[in-house]
Amino acid sequence: MNKIKKGLGRGLSSLIGDTKSEIKSTNYLSISSLIPSKFQPRKYFDQEKLNELSNSIKERGVLQPIIVRKSKINLDKYEIIAGERRWQAAKKAQLNEVPVVITDIDDLKSLEFAIVENVQRDDLNPLEEAQGYQRLIDEFSYDHEKVSKIIGKSRSYITNSLRLLSLPKYVLQLLENRKISSGHAKILVGLANAEFVANKVYTKKLSVRQTENLVKLFKKKKSLNISKDINIRSLEESLSNKIGLKILVSNKKNNTGNIKIEYKDLDQLNRVVDVLNKNY
């Protein structure tokens, strides 16, 4: 078996080391005898990269064996533990068989293998990664600390990753389809208007820094609205309804301040001038 590099935490090589007694053999199996694992955390396969791998396999073959176990459902099949992308690419390359390492491991170890391999290769999008960590927590009673150790990421990284799952469905779809990055998504966690901001990020192609500034602006406006006296807000609403433009009243503790009238074009400015000329 080709040597697998350690990249994160325990890594695949370490996980394999834990199960040496369970490794049955290194062999070749037909493409048709392999089936995807129910524990595969990755739902999206980049077709361009898959085609590149397929072309490489046509030239050089499958260099790293696919890790499999006997299927518990289809007894004549083998379930892929790690290496589904290689299997997909080998099918595209029209290979009849591929090298495999046959193991005898449980569901927990299978999920660990799948997540570690994909995270090491940076193949998972941020949502798939978070969902993989959540499965370890929900199905196998892991806590954040244990996920951190098995994956080789800091506990805060795991916690921040899992927080993405609290985002609205629309934002998660943008993240899953790589329309926004995990950097964008982390800024949107906890925002009441997360969908609106996410759509702005996507349509305007905002950078992470620009998104941070936009969110700060929203939070500042919200803070001003919360701290503003109810009578002042009532006055703003009354004046805005009369003039038809947005009016902001800033009143200090000594009852000095200013009134701000917002206009968006020359016609709106002329409306303000007309109101002032008619009344004063």
CSV table of C-alpha atoms in Angstrom, one decimal:
chain,number,residue,atom,x,y,z
A,1,MET,CA,0.0,0.0,0.0
A,2,ASN,CA,1.3,3.5,-0.9
A,3,LYS,CA,2.3,5.5,2.1
A,4,ILE,CA,-0.4,8.0,3.2
A,5,LYS,CA,0.9,11.3,4.5
A,6,LYS,CA,-0.1,12.6,7.8
A,7,GLY,CA,-1.7,16.0,7.3
A,8,LEU,CA,-4.1,16.7,10.2
A,9,GLY,CA,-4.4,15.3,13.7
A,10,ARG,CA,-4.2,11.6,13.8
A,11,GLY,CA,-4.6,11.4,10.0
A,12,LEU,CA,-5.5,8.5,7.8
A,13,SER,CA,-2.2,6.7,8.4
A,14,SER,CA,-2.8,6.8,12.1
A,15,LEU,CA,-6.4,5.6,11.8
A,16,ILE,CA,-5.2,2.8,9.6
A,17,GLY,CA,-2.6,2.0,12.2
A,18,ASP,CA,-5.3,1.7,14.8
A,19,THR,CA,-7.0,-1.0,12.7
A,20,LYS,CA,-4.0,-3.0,11.4
A,21,SER,CA,-5.4,-6.2,12.9
A,22,GLU,CA,-8.6,-5.5,11.0
A,23,ILE,CA,-6.9,-5.1,7.5
A,24,LYS,CA,-7.6,-8.2,5.5
A,25,SER,CA,-5.6,-7.6,2.4
A,26,THR,CA,-4.5,-5.3,-0.4
A,27,ASN,CA,-6.2,-6.5,-3.5
A,28,TYR,CA,-7.9,-5.5,-6.8
A,29,LEU,CA,-11.7,-5.4,-7.1
A,30,SER,CA,-14.0,-4.7,-10.0
A,31,ILE,CA,-15.4,-1.2,-10.3
A,32,SER,CA,-18.9,-2.6,-10.2
A,33,SER,CA,-18.4,-4.4,-6.9
A,34,LEU,CA,-17.8,-1.1,-5.0
A,35,ILE,CA,-20.6,1.2,-3.7
A,36,PRO,CA,-20.5,4.6,-2.0
A,37,SER,CA,-20.6,4.8,1.8
A,38,LYS,CA,-23.6,6.2,3.6
A,39,PHE,CA,-21.0,8.0,5.8
A,40,GLN,CA,-19.5,9.9,2.8
A,41,PRO,CA,-19.7,13.6,4.1
A,42,ARG,CA,-19.1,15.0,0.6
A,43,LYS,CA,-22.2,15.6,-1.5
A,44,TYR,CA,-20.6,17.8,-4.2
A,45,PHE,CA,-17.9,16.5,-6.6
A,46,ASP,CA,-16.2,19.2,-8.7
A,47,GLN,CA,-16.6,17.8,-12.3
A,48,GLU,CA,-13.7,19.6,-13.7
A,49,LYS,CA,-11.3,18.3,-11.0
A,50,LEU,CA,-12.9,14.8,-11.4
A,51,ASN,CA,-12.1,14.9,-15.1
A,52,GLU,CA,-8.5,15.9,-14.4
A,53,LEU,CA,-8.1,13.0,-12.0
A,54,SER,CA,-9.7,10.7,-14.6
A,55,ASN,CA,-7.2,11.8,-17.2
A,56,SER,CA,-4.4,11.2,-14.7
A,57,ILE,CA,-5.7,7.7,-14.0
A,58,LYS,CA,-5.8,6.9,-17.7
A,59,GLU,CA,-2.1,7.6,-17.9
A,60,ARG,CA,-0.8,6.3,-14.5
A,61,GLY,CA,-3.6,4.2,-13.0
A,62,VAL,CA,-5.0,4.5,-9.5
A,63,LEU,CA,-1.8,5.1,-7.4
A,64,GLN,CA,-3.4,5.0,-4.0
A,65,PRO,CA,-5.7,2.1,-3.0
A,66,ILE,CA,-9.3,2.7,-2.1
A,67,ILE,CA,-10.2,1.7,1.5
A,68,VAL,CA,-13.3,-0.5,1.6
A,69,ARG,CA,-15.2,-2.8,3.9
A,70,LYS,CA,-17.7,-5.6,3.2
A,71,SER,CA,-21.2,-4.1,2.8
A,72,LYS,CA,-23.7,-5.1,5.4
A,73,ILE,CA,-26.6,-4.5,3.1
A,74,ASN,CA,-25.4,-5.7,-0.3
A,75,LEU,CA,-23.4,-8.8,0.7
A,76,ASP,CA,-21.8,-9.1,-2.8
A,77,LYS,CA,-20.6,-5.5,-2.6
A,78,TYR,CA,-17.9,-3.5,-0.9
A,79,GLU,CA,-18.6,-0.2,0.7
A,80,ILE,CA,-16.1,2.6,0.1
A,81,ILE,CA,-14.6,4.0,3.3
A,82,ALA,CA,-12.2,6.4,1.7
A,83,GLY,CA,-11.5,7.1,-1.9
A,84,GLU,CA,-14.9,7.7,-3.5
A,85,ARG,CA,-13.5,10.4,-5.8
A,86,ARG,CA,-10.8,8.0,-7.1
A,87,TRP,CA,-13.5,5.4,-7.7
A,88,GLN,CA,-15.7,8.0,-9.6
A,89,ALA,CA,-12.7,9.1,-11.7
A,90,ALA,CA,-11.7,5.4,-12.4
A,91,LYS,CA,-15.2,4.8,-13.7
A,92,LYS,CA,-14.8,7.8,-16.0
A,93,ALA,CA,-11.5,6.4,-17.1
A,94,GLN,CA,-13.4,3.1,-17.9
A,95,LEU,CA,-11.1,1.0,-15.7
A,96,ASN,CA,-12.4,-2.5,-15.0
A,97,GLU,CA,-10.8,-2.8,-11.5
A,98,VAL,CA,-9.1,-0.7,-8.9
A,99,PRO,CA,-6.6,-1.4,-6.1
A,100,VAL,CA,-8.2,-1.6,-2.6
A,101,VAL,CA,-7.4,-2.2,1.0
A,102,ILE,CA,-10.1,-4.3,2.6
A,103,THR,CA,-10.8,-3.6,6.2
A,104,ASP,CA,-13.3,-4.8,8.9
A,105,ILE,CA,-14.2,-1.7,10.8
A,106,ASP,CA,-17.4,-0.3,12.5
A,107,ASP,CA,-19.6,2.6,11.5
A,108,LEU,CA,-17.8,5.1,13.8
A,109,LYS,CA,-14.4,4.3,12.3
A,110,SER,CA,-15.9,4.5,8.8
A,111,LEU,CA,-17.2,8.0,9.4
A,112,GLU,CA,-13.8,9.0,11.0
A,113,PHE,CA,-12.0,7.7,7.9
A,114,ALA,CA,-14.3,9.6,5.5
A,115,ILE,CA,-14.1,12.9,7.3
A,116,VAL,CA,-10.4,12.9,7.9
A,117,GLU,CA,-9.6,11.9,4.3
A,118,ASN,CA,-11.8,14.7,2.9
A,119,VAL,CA,-10.6,17.4,5.3
A,120,GLN,CA,-7.0,16.5,4.7
A,121,ARG,CA,-7.5,16.8,1.0
A,122,ASP,CA,-9.5,20.0,1.4
A,123,ASP,CA,-12.3,18.4,-0.7
A,124,LEU,CA,-15.2,19.3,1.5
A,125,ASN,CA,-17.0,22.6,1.3
A,126,PRO,CA,-17.5,24.3,4.7
A,127,LEU,CA,-21.1,23.1,5.0
A,128,GLU,CA,-20.2,19.4,4.3
A,129,GLU,CA,-17.4,19.7,6.8
A,130,ALA,CA,-19.7,21.1,9.5
A,131,GLN,CA,-22.3,18.4,8.8
A,132,GLY,CA,-19.6,15.7,9.1
A,133,TYR,CA,-18.6,17.0,12.6
A,134,GLN,CA,-22.3,17.2,13.6
A,135,ARG,CA,-22.8,13.5,12.7
A,136,LEU,CA,-19.9,12.5,14.9
A,137,ILE,CA,-21.7,14.4,17.7
A,138,ASP,CA,-25.2,13.3,17.0
A,139,GLU,CA,-24.6,9.6,16.0
A,140,PHE,CA,-21.6,8.8,18.1
A,141,SER,CA,-21.9,11.1,21.1
A,142,TYR,CA,-18.6,13.0,20.4
A,143,ASP,CA,-18.1,16.4,22.1
A,144,HIS,CA,-16.2,19.3,20.5
A,145,GLU,CA,-13.0,18.4,22.2
A,146,LYS,CA,-13.1,14.8,20.9
A,147,VAL,CA,-13.9,16.0,17.4
A,148,SER,CA,-11.0,18.4,17.6
A,149,LYS,CA,-8.6,15.6,18.5
A,150,ILE,CA,-9.7,13.2,15.8
A,151,ILE,CA,-9.7,15.8,13.1
A,152,GLY,CA,-6.6,17.7,14.2
A,153,LYS,CA,-8.2,21.1,14.3
A,154,SER,CA,-8.5,23.4,17.3
A,155,ARG,CA,-11.6,23.2,19.4
A,156,SER,CA,-12.5,26.8,18.5
A,157,TYR,CA,-12.2,25.9,14.8
A,158,ILE,CA,-14.7,23.0,15.3
A,159,THR,CA,-17.1,25.2,17.3
A,160,ASN,CA,-17.0,27.9,14.7
A,161,SER,CA,-17.5,25.4,11.9
A,162,LEU,CA,-20.6,23.9,13.7
A,163,ARG,CA,-22.1,27.4,14.1
A,164,LEU,CA,-22.5,27.6,10.4
A,165,LEU,CA,-25.3,25.1,10.7
A,166,SER,CA,-27.4,27.7,12.5
A,167,LEU,CA,-27.6,29.9,9.3
A,168,PRO,CA,-30.9,30.1,7.3
A,169,LYS,CA,-31.4,27.6,4.6
A,170,TYR,CA,-30.8,30.2,1.8
A,171,VAL,CA,-27.4,31.1,3.2
A,172,LEU,CA,-26.5,27.5,3.6
A,173,GLN,CA,-27.4,26.9,-0.1
A,174,LEU,CA,-25.1,29.7,-1.2
A,175,LEU,CA,-22.3,28.3,1.0
A,176,GLU,CA,-22.8,24.7,-0.3
A,177,ASN,CA,-22.7,25.9,-3.9
A,178,ARG,CA,-19.6,28.0,-3.2
A,179,LYS,CA,-21.4,31.3,-4.0
A,180,ILE,CA,-20.1,32.6,-0.7
A,181,SER,CA,-17.1,31.5,1.3
A,182,SER,CA,-16.9,30.2,4.9
A,183,GLY,CA,-15.3,33.5,5.8
A,184,HIS,CA,-18.4,35.3,4.6
A,185,ALA,CA,-20.7,32.8,6.3
A,186,LYS,CA,-19.0,33.1,9.7
A,187,ILE,CA,-19.7,36.8,9.7
A,188,LEU,CA,-23.4,36.2,9.0
A,189,VAL,CA,-23.9,33.8,12.0
A,190,GLY,CA,-26.4,35.3,14.4
A,191,LEU,CA,-27.6,38.1,12.1
A,192,ALA,CA,-31.3,38.6,12.0
A,193,ASN,CA,-31.0,39.8,8.3
A,194,ALA,CA,-28.4,37.1,7.3
A,195,GLU,CA,-30.3,36.2,4.1
A,196,PHE,CA,-30.4,39.8,3.0
A,197,VAL,CA,-26.7,40.4,3.6
A,198,ALA,CA,-25.8,37.0,2.1
A,199,ASN,CA,-27.7,38.0,-1.1
A,200,LYS,CA,-25.8,41.3,-1.2
A,201,VAL,CA,-22.5,39.5,-0.8
A,202,TYR,CA,-23.3,37.1,-3.7
A,203,THR,CA,-24.8,39.7,-6.1
A,204,LYS,CA,-22.3,42.4,-5.4
A,205,LYS,CA,-19.4,40.0,-5.1
A,206,LEU,CA,-18.3,41.5,-1.8
A,207,SER,CA,-15.0,40.5,-0.2
A,208,VAL,CA,-14.9,39.3,3.4
A,209,ARG,CA,-13.6,42.7,4.5
A,210,GLN,CA,-16.4,44.5,2.7
A,211,THR,CA,-18.9,42.1,4.3
A,212,GLU,CA,-17.5,42.9,7.7
A,213,ASN,CA,-18.0,46.6,7.1
A,214,LEU,CA,-21.5,46.1,5.9
A,215,VAL,CA,-22.5,44.1,8.9
A,216,LYS,CA,-20.9,46.7,11.2
A,217,LEU,CA,-23.0,49.3,9.5
A,218,PHE,CA,-26.2,47.3,10.2
A,219,LYS,CA,-25.2,46.7,13.8
A,220,LYS,CA,-24.5,50.4,14.3
A,221,LYS,CA,-27.9,51.4,12.9
A,222,LYS,CA,-29.6,48.8,15.1
A,223,SER,CA,-27.7,50.0,18.1
A,224,LEU,CA,-28.8,53.6,17.4
A,225,ASN,CA,-32.4,52.6,17.0
A,226,ILE,CA,-32.4,50.6,20.2
A,227,SER,CA,-30.8,53.4,22.3
A,228,LYS,CA,-33.0,56.2,20.8
A,229,ASP,CA,-35.9,57.5,22.9
A,230,ILE,CA,-39.3,56.3,21.9
A,231,ASN,CA,-40.6,59.9,21.6
A,232,ILE,CA,-37.7,60.8,19.2
A,233,ARG,CA,-38.5,57.7,17.1
A,234,SER,CA,-42.2,58.7,17.0
A,235,LEU,CA,-41.2,62.2,15.9
A,236,GLU,CA,-39.0,60.8,13.2
A,237,GLU,CA,-41.8,58.6,11.9
A,238,SER,CA,-44.3,61.5,12.0
A,239,LEU,CA,-42.0,63.9,10.1
A,240,SER,CA,-41.0,61.2,7.6
A,241,ASN,CA,-44.7,60.4,6.8
A,242,LYS,CA,-45.5,64.1,6.2
A,243,ILE,CA,-42.5,64.9,3.9
A,244,GLY,CA,-42.2,61.4,2.3
A,245,LEU,CA,-38.5,61.2,3.0
A,246,LYS,CA,-36.4,59.5,5.7
A,247,ILE,CA,-35.7,61.8,8.6
A,248,LEU,CA,-33.3,61.2,11.5
A,249,VAL,CA,-33.4,63.2,14.7
A,250,SER,CA,-30.3,63.3,16.9
A,251,ASN,CA,-31.0,64.7,20.4
A,252,LYS,CA,-28.3,65.0,23.0
A,253,LYS,CA,-28.8,65.0,26.8
A,254,ASN,CA,-28.8,68.8,26.9
A,255,ASN,CA,-31.5,68.7,24.3
A,256,THR,CA,-29.3,70.0,21.5
A,257,GLY,CA,-28.8,68.1,18.3
A,258,ASN,CA,-29.6,68.1,14.6
A,259,ILE,CA,-32.2,66.8,12.1
A,260,LYS,CA,-31.0,64.9,9.1
A,261,ILE,CA,-33.2,64.6,5.9
A,262,GLU,CA,-32.1,62.0,3.4
A,263,TYR,CA,-32.8,62.4,-0.3
A,264,LYS,CA,-31.8,60.2,-3.2
A,265,ASP,CA,-32.2,62.5,-6.2
A,266,LEU,CA,-32.8,66.2,-7.2
A,267,ASP,CA,-36.6,65.8,-7.2
A,268,GLN,CA,-36.5,64.8,-3.6
A,269,LEU,CA,-34.2,67.7,-2.7
A,270,ASN,CA,-36.6,70.1,-4.4
A,271,ARG,CA,-39.5,68.6,-2.4
A,272,VAL,CA,-37.6,69.5,0.8
A,273,VAL,CA,-36.9,73.0,-0.5
A,274,ASP,CA,-40.6,73.5,-1.4
A,275,VAL,CA,-41.7,72.4,2.1
A,276,LEU,CA,-39.4,74.9,3.7
A,277,ASN,CA,-40.3,77.7,1.3
A,278,LYS,CA,-44.0,77.2,1.9
A,279,ASN,CA,-43.9,77.1,5.6
A,280,TYR,CA,-41.1,79.5,6.5
